[in-house]
Amino acid sequence: MNDPQKTPQVPPATPREPSGQPPKAPVPPSSGSPVPPATVVDGTPVQFTAPRDQSGLLLEPKPSKWRYLFIVLGILQAVGVAICVFGSIWASRQAKAGVSGTEFFGLFLLVTVVPATVIVAFMNLVGLPIYLVKHRPRGKGLVFAIVSLAISALLALYGCFAVYQLYAAPHRYEAEYQQKSEQRDREFAAANTKPEITKEEAISLLKNCSLKGFYYTGQTKSESLQGVLFPAAETSSNGVVLVKVDGKPYRISIADRLIPELVPIAREAQKTCTNPQFWHDGTYEQFKDGKWYFNNQIANPMETGKTEQEVLSLLQSCKVDYFVGYTGDLSVEKEESTKAWLQKAEKSDTGLETSENAPKTYVFASKAMTAKLQNTARQLRQTCYDVRKLYITIDDTIETEYPVGTWTKVKR
């Protein structure tokens, strides 16, 4: 007989499902919370569960301590932006009100608050996205982080725009300015292809108030403007050179031979048009208190009808630059403007016409007054030698000082 104690025990067969598969693992009772899926390790299911309290409820993860850093950075960033904005507005208002020293406040903001705000914004831009991904804040913390990050992004965009304005924009503006400048030069050259005009055209421009500048005396050198070479009025064929700006007449230069004729017309235009501004002897006349001044003296217009005594007073006061007369036929006079003034003197009651401070002072004498006053003028010339030189023009000759101290008649 066999010993029942030595008979090997066979474990009971594992019950199988009708399909022949082994039975499923028993499901633990539900505690009201979803159960995380099991992970199989070496064929054995391992259940990883979230930490729970004693009652079985899931525990919330502790907030990261890094949040305090970003809270501080967000506050500092907001304060920096507020100081920059409101400080700039205040300084601008103070400057408009005439308060001095506001520029130092602006400089202080630029070297302290602005760099600090930039550093804080940069730290936010780098650190906040990492913090959001790693720690996933919720609620108010998430809102604060998003707002702070948005402000940092706006500051970064503004900084990029400021850098662009500082470095890139000037080059673009310079290129645009260069293009416009070249276009203006081409238009200027096209408008001034024929700068020489006639005396009659100059008179028309003066009377129509079309000019802003009237240049005379010493117009002996050519002038280059915007790549265009303008001839000297003194050597031009008609004695008048016009400069146009924006396609419109702007100023004229005249030769000395046209001064007696054109300056009186220009003076009248100056009264009615408030233009042109006179330029002579290397200086502009200045308008002040309703009058034009030259070297702090009132620039007088041409005057006519001087009496003999008034002319002698001018000569004795050394205020005359030219004494112009004739003793023969006016046909020998080649300058039309001078001839016109001598004809006016011949027809005037006193036989004298004067033009004062335009900028030179001229005395034009009829034939009779030439014979009467020319020697007196020569005597007074010696008296005024150290003050003012008087040139005497009779017929087709002019008395010039050559050599020094000696007056010699030469053909004009």
mmCIF file of C-alpha atoms in Angstrom:
data_model
loop_
_atom_site.group_PDB
_atom_site.id
_atom_site.type_symbol
_atom_site.label_atom_id
_atom_site.label_comp_id
_atom_site.label_asym_id
_atom_site.label_seq_id
_atom_site.Cartn_x
_atom_site.Cartn_y
_atom_site.Cartn_z
ATOM 1 C CA MET A 1 0.000 0.000 0.000
ATOM 2 C CA ASN A 2 1.139 3.270 -0.800
ATOM 3 C CA ASP A 3 1.685 5.880 1.862
ATOM 4 C CA PRO A 4 -0.746 8.654 1.252
ATOM 5 C CA GLN A 5 1.678 11.193 2.731
ATOM 6 C CA LYS A 6 4.292 10.385 0.095
ATOM 7 C CA THR A 7 1.905 10.692 -2.782
ATOM 8 C CA PRO A 8 2.850 13.882 -4.742
ATOM 9 C CA GLN A 9 0.234 16.533 -4.655
ATOM 10 C CA VAL A 10 -0.778 17.941 -8.052
ATOM 11 C CA PRO A 11 -1.874 21.548 -7.926
ATOM 12 C CA PRO A 12 -5.333 22.131 -9.166
ATOM 13 C CA ALA A 13 -5.577 23.190 -12.721
ATOM 14 C CA THR A 14 -5.948 26.838 -13.368
ATOM 15 C CA PRO A 15 -9.462 27.506 -14.516
ATOM 16 C CA ARG A 16 -9.585 28.802 -18.059
ATOM 17 C CA GLU A 17 -11.968 30.874 -19.911
ATOM 18 C CA PRO A 18 -14.209 29.267 -22.395
ATOM 19 C CA SER A 19 -11.897 30.556 -25.087
ATOM 20 C CA GLY A 20 -9.002 28.660 -23.564
ATOM 21 C CA GLN A 21 -7.199 31.817 -22.377
ATOM 22 C CA PRO A 22 -5.980 32.204 -18.775
ATOM 23 C CA PRO A 23 -8.302 34.229 -16.545
ATOM 24 C CA LYS A 24 -7.831 37.952 -16.250
ATOM 25 C CA ALA A 25 -6.263 39.443 -13.159
ATOM 26 C CA PRO A 26 -8.817 40.433 -10.579
ATOM 27 C CA VAL A 27 -9.780 44.102 -10.628
ATOM 28 C CA PRO A 28 -9.360 45.818 -7.275
ATOM 29 C CA PRO A 29 -12.354 47.638 -5.945
ATOM 30 C CA SER A 30 -12.775 51.178 -7.249
ATOM 31 C CA SER A 31 -12.053 53.966 -4.812
ATOM 32 C CA GLY A 32 -13.826 56.597 -6.887
ATOM 33 C CA SER A 33 -10.654 57.637 -8.763
ATOM 34 C CA PRO A 34 -9.478 56.437 -12.170
ATOM 35 C CA VAL A 35 -6.823 53.750 -11.946
ATOM 36 C CA PRO A 36 -3.627 54.383 -13.890
ATOM 37 C CA PRO A 37 -2.813 51.709 -16.466
ATOM 38 C CA ALA A 38 -0.486 48.893 -15.415
ATOM 39 C CA THR A 39 2.997 48.451 -16.819
ATOM 40 C CA VAL A 40 4.304 44.894 -17.458
ATOM 41 C CA VAL A 41 7.804 44.277 -16.108
ATOM 42 C CA ASP A 42 9.296 40.775 -16.741
ATOM 43 C CA GLY A 43 5.828 39.448 -17.398
ATOM 44 C CA THR A 44 4.487 40.800 -14.117
ATOM 45 C CA PRO A 45 2.013 43.702 -14.163
ATOM 46 C CA VAL A 46 3.235 46.601 -12.019
ATOM 47 C CA GLN A 47 0.794 49.294 -10.997
ATOM 48 C CA PHE A 48 2.201 52.873 -10.619
ATOM 49 C CA THR A 49 -0.162 54.999 -8.648
ATOM 50 C CA ALA A 50 -0.100 58.721 -7.879
ATOM 51 C CA PRO A 51 0.591 59.685 -4.288
ATOM 52 C CA ARG A 52 -2.526 59.705 -2.139
ATOM 53 C CA ASP A 53 -3.411 60.934 1.295
ATOM 54 C CA GLN A 54 -4.716 58.699 4.100
ATOM 55 C CA SER A 55 -8.243 58.914 2.759
ATOM 56 C CA GLY A 56 -7.088 57.724 -0.651
ATOM 57 C CA LEU A 57 -7.440 61.076 -2.445
ATOM 58 C CA LEU A 58 -4.753 62.123 -4.888
ATOM 59 C CA LEU A 59 -2.244 64.667 -3.529
ATOM 60 C CA GLU A 60 -1.618 67.911 -5.531
ATOM 61 C CA PRO A 61 2.081 68.396 -6.498
ATOM 62 C CA LYS A 62 3.886 71.108 -4.571
ATOM 63 C CA PRO A 63 4.322 74.441 -6.501
ATOM 64 C CA SER A 64 7.850 75.081 -7.717
ATOM 65 C CA LYS A 65 9.930 77.568 -5.792
ATOM 66 C CA TRP A 66 10.954 79.083 -9.132
ATOM 67 C CA ARG A 67 7.571 80.755 -9.342
ATOM 68 C CA TYR A 68 8.664 83.339 -6.762
ATOM 69 C CA LEU A 69 11.571 84.353 -8.985
ATOM 70 C CA PHE A 70 9.315 84.945 -11.968
ATOM 71 C CA ILE A 71 6.791 86.810 -9.820
ATOM 72 C CA VAL A 72 9.560 89.182 -8.743
ATOM 73 C CA LEU A 73 10.829 89.517 -12.327
ATOM 74 C CA GLY A 74 7.323 90.262 -13.604
ATOM 75 C CA ILE A 75 6.808 92.964 -10.982
ATOM 76 C CA LEU A 76 10.213 94.526 -11.709
ATOM 77 C CA GLN A 77 9.461 94.474 -15.421
ATOM 78 C CA ALA A 78 6.098 96.207 -14.957
ATOM 79 C CA VAL A 79 7.637 98.828 -12.665
ATOM 80 C CA GLY A 80 10.450 99.496 -15.149
ATOM 81 C CA VAL A 81 8.030 99.946 -18.039
ATOM 82 C CA ALA A 82 5.846 102.282 -15.964
ATOM 83 C CA ILE A 83 8.825 104.417 -14.915
ATOM 84 C CA CYS A 84 10.068 104.701 -18.503
ATOM 85 C CA VAL A 85 6.665 105.612 -19.959
ATOM 86 C CA PHE A 86 5.408 108.034 -17.318
ATOM 87 C CA GLY A 87 8.881 109.464 -16.709
ATOM 88 C CA SER A 88 9.290 110.253 -20.402
ATOM 89 C CA ILE A 89 5.845 111.892 -20.552
ATOM 90 C CA TRP A 90 6.632 114.012 -17.487
ATOM 91 C CA ALA A 91 10.040 115.066 -18.808
ATOM 92 C CA SER A 92 8.546 115.991 -22.189
ATOM 93 C CA ARG A 93 5.910 118.203 -20.568
ATOM 94 C CA GLN A 94 8.496 119.877 -18.370
ATOM 95 C CA ALA A 95 10.720 120.562 -21.373
ATOM 96 C CA LYS A 96 7.814 122.115 -23.306
ATOM 97 C CA ALA A 97 7.071 124.298 -20.284
ATOM 98 C CA GLY A 98 10.625 125.612 -20.416
ATOM 99 C CA VAL A 99 11.936 123.850 -17.310
ATOM 100 C CA SER A 100 15.675 123.282 -17.569
ATOM 101 C CA GLY A 101 17.478 120.145 -16.483
ATOM 102 C CA THR A 102 14.926 117.625 -17.777
ATOM 103 C CA GLU A 103 17.531 116.267 -20.166
ATOM 104 C CA PHE A 104 19.477 114.917 -17.171
ATOM 105 C CA PHE A 105 16.406 112.985 -16.015
ATOM 106 C CA GLY A 106 16.039 111.487 -19.476
ATOM 107 C CA LEU A 107 19.723 110.540 -19.457
ATOM 108 C CA PHE A 108 19.279 108.892 -16.041
ATOM 109 C CA LEU A 109 16.411 106.772 -17.383
ATOM 110 C CA LEU A 110 18.458 105.807 -20.411
ATOM 111 C CA VAL A 111 21.495 104.561 -18.494
ATOM 112 C CA THR A 112 19.743 102.921 -15.501
ATOM 113 C CA VAL A 113 16.072 101.986 -15.801
ATOM 114 C CA VAL A 114 16.099 101.067 -19.483
ATOM 115 C CA PRO A 115 19.032 98.587 -19.271
ATOM 116 C CA ALA A 116 17.587 97.033 -16.092
ATOM 117 C CA THR A 117 14.193 96.552 -17.748
ATOM 118 C CA VAL A 118 15.856 95.015 -20.796
ATOM 119 C CA ILE A 119 17.752 92.497 -18.631
ATOM 120 C CA VAL A 120 14.587 91.511 -16.734
ATOM 121 C CA ALA A 121 12.633 91.097 -19.969
ATOM 122 C CA PHE A 122 15.400 88.915 -21.403
ATOM 123 C CA MET A 123 15.359 86.677 -18.302
ATOM 124 C CA ASN A 124 11.598 86.342 -18.636
ATOM 125 C CA LEU A 125 11.812 85.455 -22.306
ATOM 126 C CA VAL A 126 14.332 82.690 -21.619
ATOM 127 C CA GLY A 127 13.103 81.337 -18.280
ATOM 128 C CA LEU A 128 9.327 81.603 -18.401
ATOM 129 C CA PRO A 129 8.766 79.239 -21.363
ATOM 130 C CA ILE A 130 10.914 76.593 -19.619
ATOM 131 C CA TYR A 131 9.002 77.109 -16.364
ATOM 132 C CA LEU A 132 5.631 76.819 -18.112
ATOM 133 C CA VAL A 133 6.565 73.561 -19.857
ATOM 134 C CA LYS A 134 8.194 71.903 -16.842
ATOM 135 C CA HIS A 135 5.918 72.912 -13.981
ATOM 136 C CA ARG A 136 2.606 73.609 -15.736
ATOM 137 C CA PRO A 137 1.250 76.315 -13.409
ATOM 138 C CA ARG A 138 -2.504 76.683 -13.107
ATOM 139 C CA GLY A 139 -4.987 79.379 -12.275
ATOM 140 C CA LYS A 140 -3.690 82.820 -11.360
ATOM 141 C CA GLY A 141 -0.090 81.699 -11.693
ATOM 142 C CA LEU A 142 -0.648 80.713 -15.301
ATOM 143 C CA VAL A 143 -2.379 84.016 -16.100
ATOM 144 C CA PHE A 144 0.402 86.024 -14.452
ATOM 145 C CA ALA A 145 3.075 84.069 -16.338
ATOM 146 C CA ILE A 146 1.351 84.568 -19.699
ATOM 147 C CA VAL A 147 0.881 88.328 -19.132
ATOM 148 C CA SER A 148 4.496 88.747 -18.013
ATOM 149 C CA LEU A 149 5.744 86.769 -21.005
ATOM 150 C CA ALA A 150 3.590 88.836 -23.381
ATOM 151 C CA ILE A 151 5.008 92.092 -21.976
ATOM 152 C CA SER A 152 8.539 90.732 -22.378
ATOM 153 C CA ALA A 153 7.796 89.771 -25.973
ATOM 154 C CA LEU A 154 6.427 93.254 -26.714
ATOM 155 C CA LEU A 155 9.512 94.837 -25.182
ATOM 156 C CA ALA A 156 11.710 92.585 -27.295
ATOM 157 C CA LEU A 157 9.824 93.582 -30.447
ATOM 158 C CA TYR A 158 10.111 97.263 -29.523
ATOM 159 C CA GLY A 159 13.827 96.821 -28.872
ATOM 160 C CA CYS A 160 14.306 95.199 -32.269
ATOM 161 C CA PHE A 161 12.400 98.047 -33.903
ATOM 162 C CA ALA A 162 14.525 100.618 -32.044
ATOM 163 C CA VAL A 163 17.709 98.907 -33.200
ATOM 164 C CA TYR A 164 16.353 98.880 -36.745
ATOM 165 C CA GLN A 165 15.561 102.581 -36.530
ATOM 166 C CA LEU A 166 19.028 103.264 -35.175
ATOM 167 C CA TYR A 167 21.036 101.285 -37.709
ATOM 168 C CA ALA A 168 18.989 100.112 -40.670
ATOM 169 C CA ALA A 169 16.523 102.974 -41.119
ATOM 170 C CA PRO A 170 19.189 105.701 -41.560
ATOM 171 C CA HIS A 171 20.691 103.773 -44.466
ATOM 172 C CA ARG A 172 17.269 103.471 -46.078
ATOM 173 C CA TYR A 173 16.511 107.137 -45.501
ATOM 174 C CA GLU A 174 19.936 108.052 -46.876
ATOM 175 C CA ALA A 175 19.286 106.029 -50.022
ATOM 176 C CA GLU A 176 15.863 107.654 -50.466
ATOM 177 C CA TYR A 177 17.356 111.102 -49.874
ATOM 178 C CA GLN A 178 20.094 110.382 -52.406
ATOM 179 C CA GLN A 179 17.518 109.389 -55.015
ATOM 180 C CA LYS A 180 15.436 112.504 -54.358
ATOM 181 C CA SER A 181 18.553 114.683 -54.419
ATOM 182 C CA GLU A 182 19.625 113.269 -57.774
ATOM 183 C CA GLN A 183 16.109 113.825 -59.115
ATOM 184 C CA ARG A 184 16.154 117.449 -57.896
ATOM 185 C CA ASP A 185 19.558 117.966 -59.513
ATOM 186 C CA ARG A 186 18.254 116.663 -62.838
ATOM 187 C CA GLU A 187 15.191 118.910 -62.638
ATOM 188 C CA PHE A 188 17.369 121.878 -61.625
ATOM 189 C CA ALA A 189 19.717 121.306 -64.568
ATOM 190 C CA ALA A 190 16.783 120.994 -66.986
ATOM 191 C CA ALA A 191 15.232 124.254 -65.737
ATOM 192 C CA ASN A 192 18.516 126.200 -65.987
ATOM 193 C CA THR A 193 19.746 125.190 -69.425
ATOM 194 C CA LYS A 194 19.597 128.856 -70.555
ATOM 195 C CA PRO A 195 20.413 131.052 -67.540
ATOM 196 C CA GLU A 196 21.114 134.249 -69.488
ATOM 197 C CA ILE A 197 18.073 136.482 -69.993
ATOM 198 C CA THR A 198 17.525 139.949 -71.432
ATOM 199 C CA LYS A 199 17.236 143.170 -69.483
ATOM 200 C CA GLU A 200 13.561 143.434 -70.467
ATOM 201 C CA GLU A 201 12.848 139.955 -69.094
ATOM 202 C CA ALA A 202 14.561 140.908 -65.831
ATOM 203 C CA ILE A 203 12.437 144.061 -65.538
ATOM 204 C CA SER A 204 9.280 142.012 -66.124
ATOM 205 C CA LEU A 205 10.259 139.531 -63.404
ATOM 206 C CA LEU A 206 10.934 142.371 -60.961
ATOM 207 C CA LYS A 207 7.642 144.128 -61.627
ATOM 208 C CA ASN A 208 5.686 140.865 -61.364
ATOM 209 C CA CYS A 209 7.178 140.070 -57.938
ATOM 210 C CA SER A 210 8.617 136.829 -59.297
ATOM 211 C CA LEU A 211 12.064 137.095 -57.685
ATOM 212 C CA LYS A 212 13.349 136.456 -54.192
ATOM 213 C CA GLY A 213 16.914 137.610 -54.745
ATOM 214 C CA PHE A 214 18.647 140.484 -56.519
ATOM 215 C CA TYR A 215 22.450 140.235 -56.739
ATOM 216 C CA TYR A 216 24.599 143.097 -57.951
ATOM 217 C CA THR A 217 28.118 144.560 -57.640
ATOM 218 C CA GLY A 218 31.062 142.249 -58.014
ATOM 219 C CA GLN A 219 29.255 139.677 -60.169
ATOM 220 C CA THR A 220 32.491 138.795 -61.930
ATOM 221 C CA LYS A 221 32.812 135.079 -61.162
ATOM 222 C CA SER A 222 30.922 132.112 -62.527
ATOM 223 C CA GLU A 223 28.918 130.100 -60.014
ATOM 224 C CA SER A 224 28.312 126.358 -59.736
ATOM 225 C CA LEU A 225 24.998 125.287 -58.220
ATOM 226 C CA GLN A 226 23.890 121.635 -58.018
ATOM 227 C CA GLY A 227 26.237 120.699 -60.818
ATOM 228 C CA VAL A 228 25.136 123.550 -63.119
ATOM 229 C CA LEU A 229 27.680 126.243 -64.044
ATOM 230 C CA PHE A 230 26.188 129.742 -64.229
ATOM 231 C CA PRO A 231 28.200 132.417 -66.069
ATOM 232 C CA ALA A 232 29.237 135.636 -64.370
ATOM 233 C CA ALA A 233 26.754 138.436 -64.980
ATOM 234 C CA GLU A 234 29.598 140.854 -65.721
ATOM 235 C CA THR A 235 30.849 138.747 -68.629
ATOM 236 C CA SER A 236 27.462 137.508 -69.895
ATOM 237 C CA SER A 237 26.128 138.790 -73.196
ATOM 238 C CA ASN A 238 23.110 140.621 -71.732
ATOM 239 C CA GLY A 239 24.446 141.349 -68.254
ATOM 240 C CA VAL A 240 21.671 139.381 -66.508
ATOM 241 C CA VAL A 241 21.826 135.789 -65.227
ATOM 242 C CA LEU A 242 18.711 134.059 -63.872
ATOM 243 C CA VAL A 243 18.654 131.148 -61.418
ATOM 244 C CA LYS A 244 15.511 129.015 -61.263
ATOM 245 C CA VAL A 245 14.521 126.828 -58.306
ATOM 246 C CA ASP A 246 11.790 124.183 -58.625
ATOM 247 C CA GLY A 247 11.329 125.348 -62.193
ATOM 248 C CA LYS A 248 10.422 128.924 -61.141
ATOM 249 C CA PRO A 249 12.497 132.151 -61.293
ATOM 250 C CA TYR A 250 14.318 132.628 -57.999
ATOM 251 C CA ARG A 251 17.028 135.305 -58.298
ATOM 252 C CA ILE A 252 18.980 137.324 -60.822
ATOM 253 C CA SER A 253 22.529 138.651 -60.933
ATOM 254 C CA ILE A 254 23.291 141.793 -62.919
ATOM 255 C CA ALA A 255 26.416 143.410 -64.300
ATOM 256 C CA ASP A 256 27.578 146.744 -62.903
ATOM 257 C CA ARG A 257 26.669 148.492 -66.142
ATOM 258 C CA LEU A 258 22.977 147.777 -65.470
ATOM 259 C CA ILE A 259 22.955 149.008 -61.877
ATOM 260 C CA PRO A 260 21.678 152.559 -62.620
ATOM 261 C CA GLU A 261 18.781 151.208 -64.653
ATOM 262 C CA LEU A 262 17.707 148.056 -62.828
ATOM 263 C CA VAL A 263 18.304 148.915 -59.176
ATOM 264 C CA PRO A 264 15.571 151.634 -59.055
ATOM 265 C CA ILE A 265 13.081 149.149 -60.494
ATOM 266 C CA ALA A 266 14.193 146.493 -58.019
ATOM 267 C CA ARG A 267 13.836 148.956 -55.138
ATOM 268 C CA GLU A 268 10.256 149.694 -56.110
ATOM 269 C CA ALA A 269 9.566 145.975 -56.352
ATOM 270 C CA GLN A 270 11.132 145.556 -52.940
ATOM 271 C CA LYS A 271 8.567 147.968 -51.488
ATOM 272 C CA THR A 272 5.484 146.374 -53.016
ATOM 273 C CA CYS A 273 6.492 142.697 -53.133
ATOM 274 C CA THR A 274 8.546 142.523 -49.902
ATOM 275 C CA ASN A 275 11.031 140.901 -52.295
ATOM 276 C CA PRO A 276 13.609 140.611 -53.640
ATOM 277 C CA GLN A 277 16.235 140.579 -50.958
ATOM 278 C CA PHE A 278 19.263 142.545 -52.111
ATOM 279 C CA TRP A 279 22.764 141.102 -52.070
ATOM 280 C CA HIS A 280 25.718 143.373 -52.723
ATOM 281 C CA ASP A 281 29.258 143.905 -51.536
ATOM 282 C CA GLY A 282 29.229 140.331 -50.239
ATOM 283 C CA THR A 283 26.359 140.878 -47.788
ATOM 284 C CA TYR A 284 22.584 140.571 -47.717
ATOM 285 C CA GLU A 285 20.362 143.454 -46.762
ATOM 286 C CA GLN A 286 18.233 142.740 -43.698
ATOM 287 C CA PHE A 287 14.547 143.606 -43.289
ATOM 288 C CA LYS A 288 13.691 145.151 -39.918
ATOM 289 C CA ASP A 289 10.884 147.418 -38.697
ATOM 290 C CA GLY A 290 9.491 147.753 -42.190
ATOM 291 C CA LYS A 291 12.798 148.902 -43.704
ATOM 292 C CA TRP A 292 15.797 147.308 -45.383
ATOM 293 C CA TYR A 293 19.183 147.792 -43.722
ATOM 294 C CA PHE A 294 22.677 147.362 -45.088
ATOM 295 C CA ASN A 295 25.604 147.463 -42.637
ATOM 296 C CA ASN A 296 23.167 148.805 -40.001
ATOM 297 C CA GLN A 297 22.183 151.714 -42.254
ATOM 298 C CA ILE A 298 18.919 152.144 -44.105
ATOM 299 C CA ALA A 299 19.377 151.112 -47.719
ATOM 300 C CA ASN A 300 17.859 154.030 -49.602
ATOM 301 C CA PRO A 301 16.109 153.572 -52.915
ATOM 302 C CA MET A 302 17.151 155.500 -55.971
ATOM 303 C CA GLU A 303 16.345 159.176 -55.651
ATOM 304 C CA THR A 304 15.897 161.794 -58.344
ATOM 305 C CA GLY A 305 15.613 165.538 -58.592
ATOM 306 C CA LYS A 306 18.546 166.562 -56.398
ATOM 307 C CA THR A 307 19.394 170.227 -56.439
ATOM 308 C CA GLU A 308 22.871 171.519 -57.197
ATOM 309 C CA GLN A 309 23.446 172.365 -53.548
ATOM 310 C CA GLU A 310 22.370 168.882 -52.453
ATOM 311 C CA VAL A 311 24.766 167.297 -54.939
ATOM 312 C CA LEU A 312 27.609 169.530 -53.745
ATOM 313 C CA SER A 313 26.789 168.511 -50.171
ATOM 314 C CA LEU A 314 27.091 164.848 -51.151
ATOM 315 C CA LEU A 315 30.435 165.513 -52.857
ATOM 316 C CA GLN A 316 31.781 167.481 -49.906
ATOM 317 C CA SER A 317 30.661 164.719 -47.504
ATOM 318 C CA CYS A 318 32.616 162.164 -49.551
ATOM 319 C CA LYS A 319 29.455 160.145 -50.253
ATOM 320 C CA VAL A 320 29.714 159.909 -54.060
ATOM 321 C CA ASP A 321 31.422 157.069 -55.909
ATOM 322 C CA TYR A 322 30.791 158.100 -59.538
ATOM 323 C CA PHE A 323 30.282 161.468 -61.217
ATOM 324 C CA VAL A 324 28.913 160.739 -64.710
ATOM 325 C CA GLY A 325 28.461 163.436 -67.359
ATOM 326 C CA TYR A 326 28.983 164.301 -71.016
ATOM 327 C CA THR A 327 30.150 167.297 -73.016
ATOM 328 C CA GLY A 328 29.415 166.215 -76.586
ATOM 329 C CA ASP A 329 26.948 163.881 -78.246
ATOM 330 C CA LEU A 330 25.210 161.195 -76.231
ATOM 331 C CA SER A 331 25.564 158.815 -79.149
ATOM 332 C CA VAL A 332 29.145 158.085 -78.045
ATOM 333 C CA GLU A 333 27.766 156.554 -74.841
ATOM 334 C CA LYS A 334 27.740 152.805 -75.378
ATOM 335 C CA GLU A 335 25.961 151.759 -72.201
ATOM 336 C CA GLU A 336 22.227 152.047 -72.734
ATOM 337 C CA SER A 337 21.478 152.294 -69.023
ATOM 338 C CA THR A 338 23.976 155.147 -68.524
ATOM 339 C CA LYS A 339 22.612 156.895 -71.597
ATOM 340 C CA ALA A 340 19.076 156.640 -70.195
ATOM 341 C CA TRP A 341 20.141 158.266 -66.926
ATOM 342 C CA LEU A 342 21.981 161.076 -68.697
ATOM 343 C CA GLN A 343 18.876 161.714 -70.788
ATOM 344 C CA LYS A 344 16.809 161.915 -67.605
ATOM 345 C CA ALA A 345 19.303 164.390 -66.151
ATOM 346 C CA GLU A 346 19.095 166.487 -69.336
ATOM 347 C CA LYS A 347 15.317 166.665 -69.032
ATOM 348 C CA SER A 348 15.163 167.302 -65.284
ATOM 349 C CA ASP A 349 14.701 170.784 -63.838
ATOM 350 C CA THR A 350 17.989 170.704 -61.935
ATOM 351 C CA GLY A 351 20.021 168.920 -64.616
ATOM 352 C CA LEU A 352 21.045 166.330 -62.043
ATOM 353 C CA GLU A 353 19.956 162.787 -61.196
ATOM 354 C CA THR A 354 21.324 160.782 -58.277
ATOM 355 C CA SER A 355 21.280 157.223 -57.102
ATOM 356 C CA GLU A 356 22.301 156.761 -53.456
ATOM 357 C CA ASN A 357 23.575 153.703 -51.605
ATOM 358 C CA ALA A 358 22.572 151.160 -54.191
ATOM 359 C CA PRO A 359 25.189 150.324 -52.936
ATOM 360 C CA LYS A 360 27.300 152.845 -54.848
ATOM 361 C CA THR A 361 26.217 156.461 -55.123
ATOM 362 C CA TYR A 362 26.039 157.936 -58.621
ATOM 363 C CA VAL A 363 25.585 161.526 -59.791
ATOM 364 C CA PHE A 364 24.392 161.926 -63.404
ATOM 365 C CA ALA A 365 24.796 165.409 -64.860
ATOM 366 C CA SER A 366 23.388 167.114 -67.940
ATOM 367 C CA LYS A 367 25.762 168.719 -70.445
ATOM 368 C CA ALA A 368 25.496 172.105 -68.727
ATOM 369 C CA MET A 369 25.955 170.728 -65.211
ATOM 370 C CA THR A 370 28.872 168.579 -66.385
ATOM 371 C CA ALA A 371 30.722 171.665 -67.540
ATOM 372 C CA LYS A 372 29.868 173.444 -64.303
ATOM 373 C CA LEU A 373 30.642 170.746 -61.719
ATOM 374 C CA GLN A 374 33.338 168.458 -63.140
ATOM 375 C CA ASN A 375 36.291 170.540 -61.913
ATOM 376 C CA THR A 376 34.642 170.952 -58.507
ATOM 377 C CA ALA A 377 34.270 167.177 -58.368
ATOM 378 C CA ARG A 378 37.982 166.759 -59.144
ATOM 379 C CA GLN A 379 38.951 169.139 -56.349
ATOM 380 C CA LEU A 380 36.700 167.408 -53.826
ATOM 381 C CA ARG A 381 38.054 164.038 -54.946
ATOM 382 C CA GLN A 382 41.456 164.969 -53.558
ATOM 383 C CA THR A 383 39.856 166.038 -50.278
ATOM 384 C CA CYS A 384 38.047 162.702 -49.929
ATOM 385 C CA TYR A 385 40.952 160.566 -51.126
ATOM 386 C CA ASP A 386 41.495 158.828 -47.777
ATOM 387 C CA VAL A 387 37.751 158.335 -47.219
ATOM 388 C CA ARG A 388 36.246 157.419 -50.553
ATOM 389 C CA LYS A 389 37.470 157.266 -54.117
ATOM 390 C CA LEU A 390 35.491 159.286 -56.648
ATOM 391 C CA TYR A 391 35.596 158.118 -60.259
ATOM 392 C CA ILE A 392 34.743 160.730 -62.876
ATOM 393 C CA THR A 393 33.281 159.535 -66.175
ATOM 394 C CA ILE A 394 32.983 162.047 -68.995
ATOM 395 C CA ASP A 395 31.825 160.960 -72.458
ATOM 396 C CA ASP A 396 33.627 157.718 -73.302
ATOM 397 C CA THR A 397 36.462 158.075 -70.758
ATOM 398 C CA ILE A 398 36.828 157.334 -67.073
ATOM 399 C CA GLU A 399 39.434 158.801 -64.751
ATOM 400 C CA THR A 400 41.140 156.022 -62.817
ATOM 401 C CA GLU A 401 43.964 156.073 -60.307
ATOM 402 C CA TYR A 402 47.072 154.874 -62.121
ATOM 403 C CA PRO A 403 49.717 154.970 -60.857
ATOM 404 C CA VAL A 404 48.791 155.444 -57.202
ATOM 405 C CA GLY A 405 47.991 159.075 -56.443
ATOM 406 C CA THR A 406 47.623 159.996 -60.111
ATOM 407 C CA TRP A 407 44.307 160.119 -61.979
ATOM 408 C CA THR A 408 44.484 159.151 -65.615
ATOM 409 C CA LYS A 409 41.823 159.243 -68.330
ATOM 410 C CA VAL A 410 41.329 155.931 -70.088
ATOM 411 C CA LYS A 411 38.852 154.736 -72.681
ATOM 412 C CA ARG A 412 35.936 152.765 -71.272
#
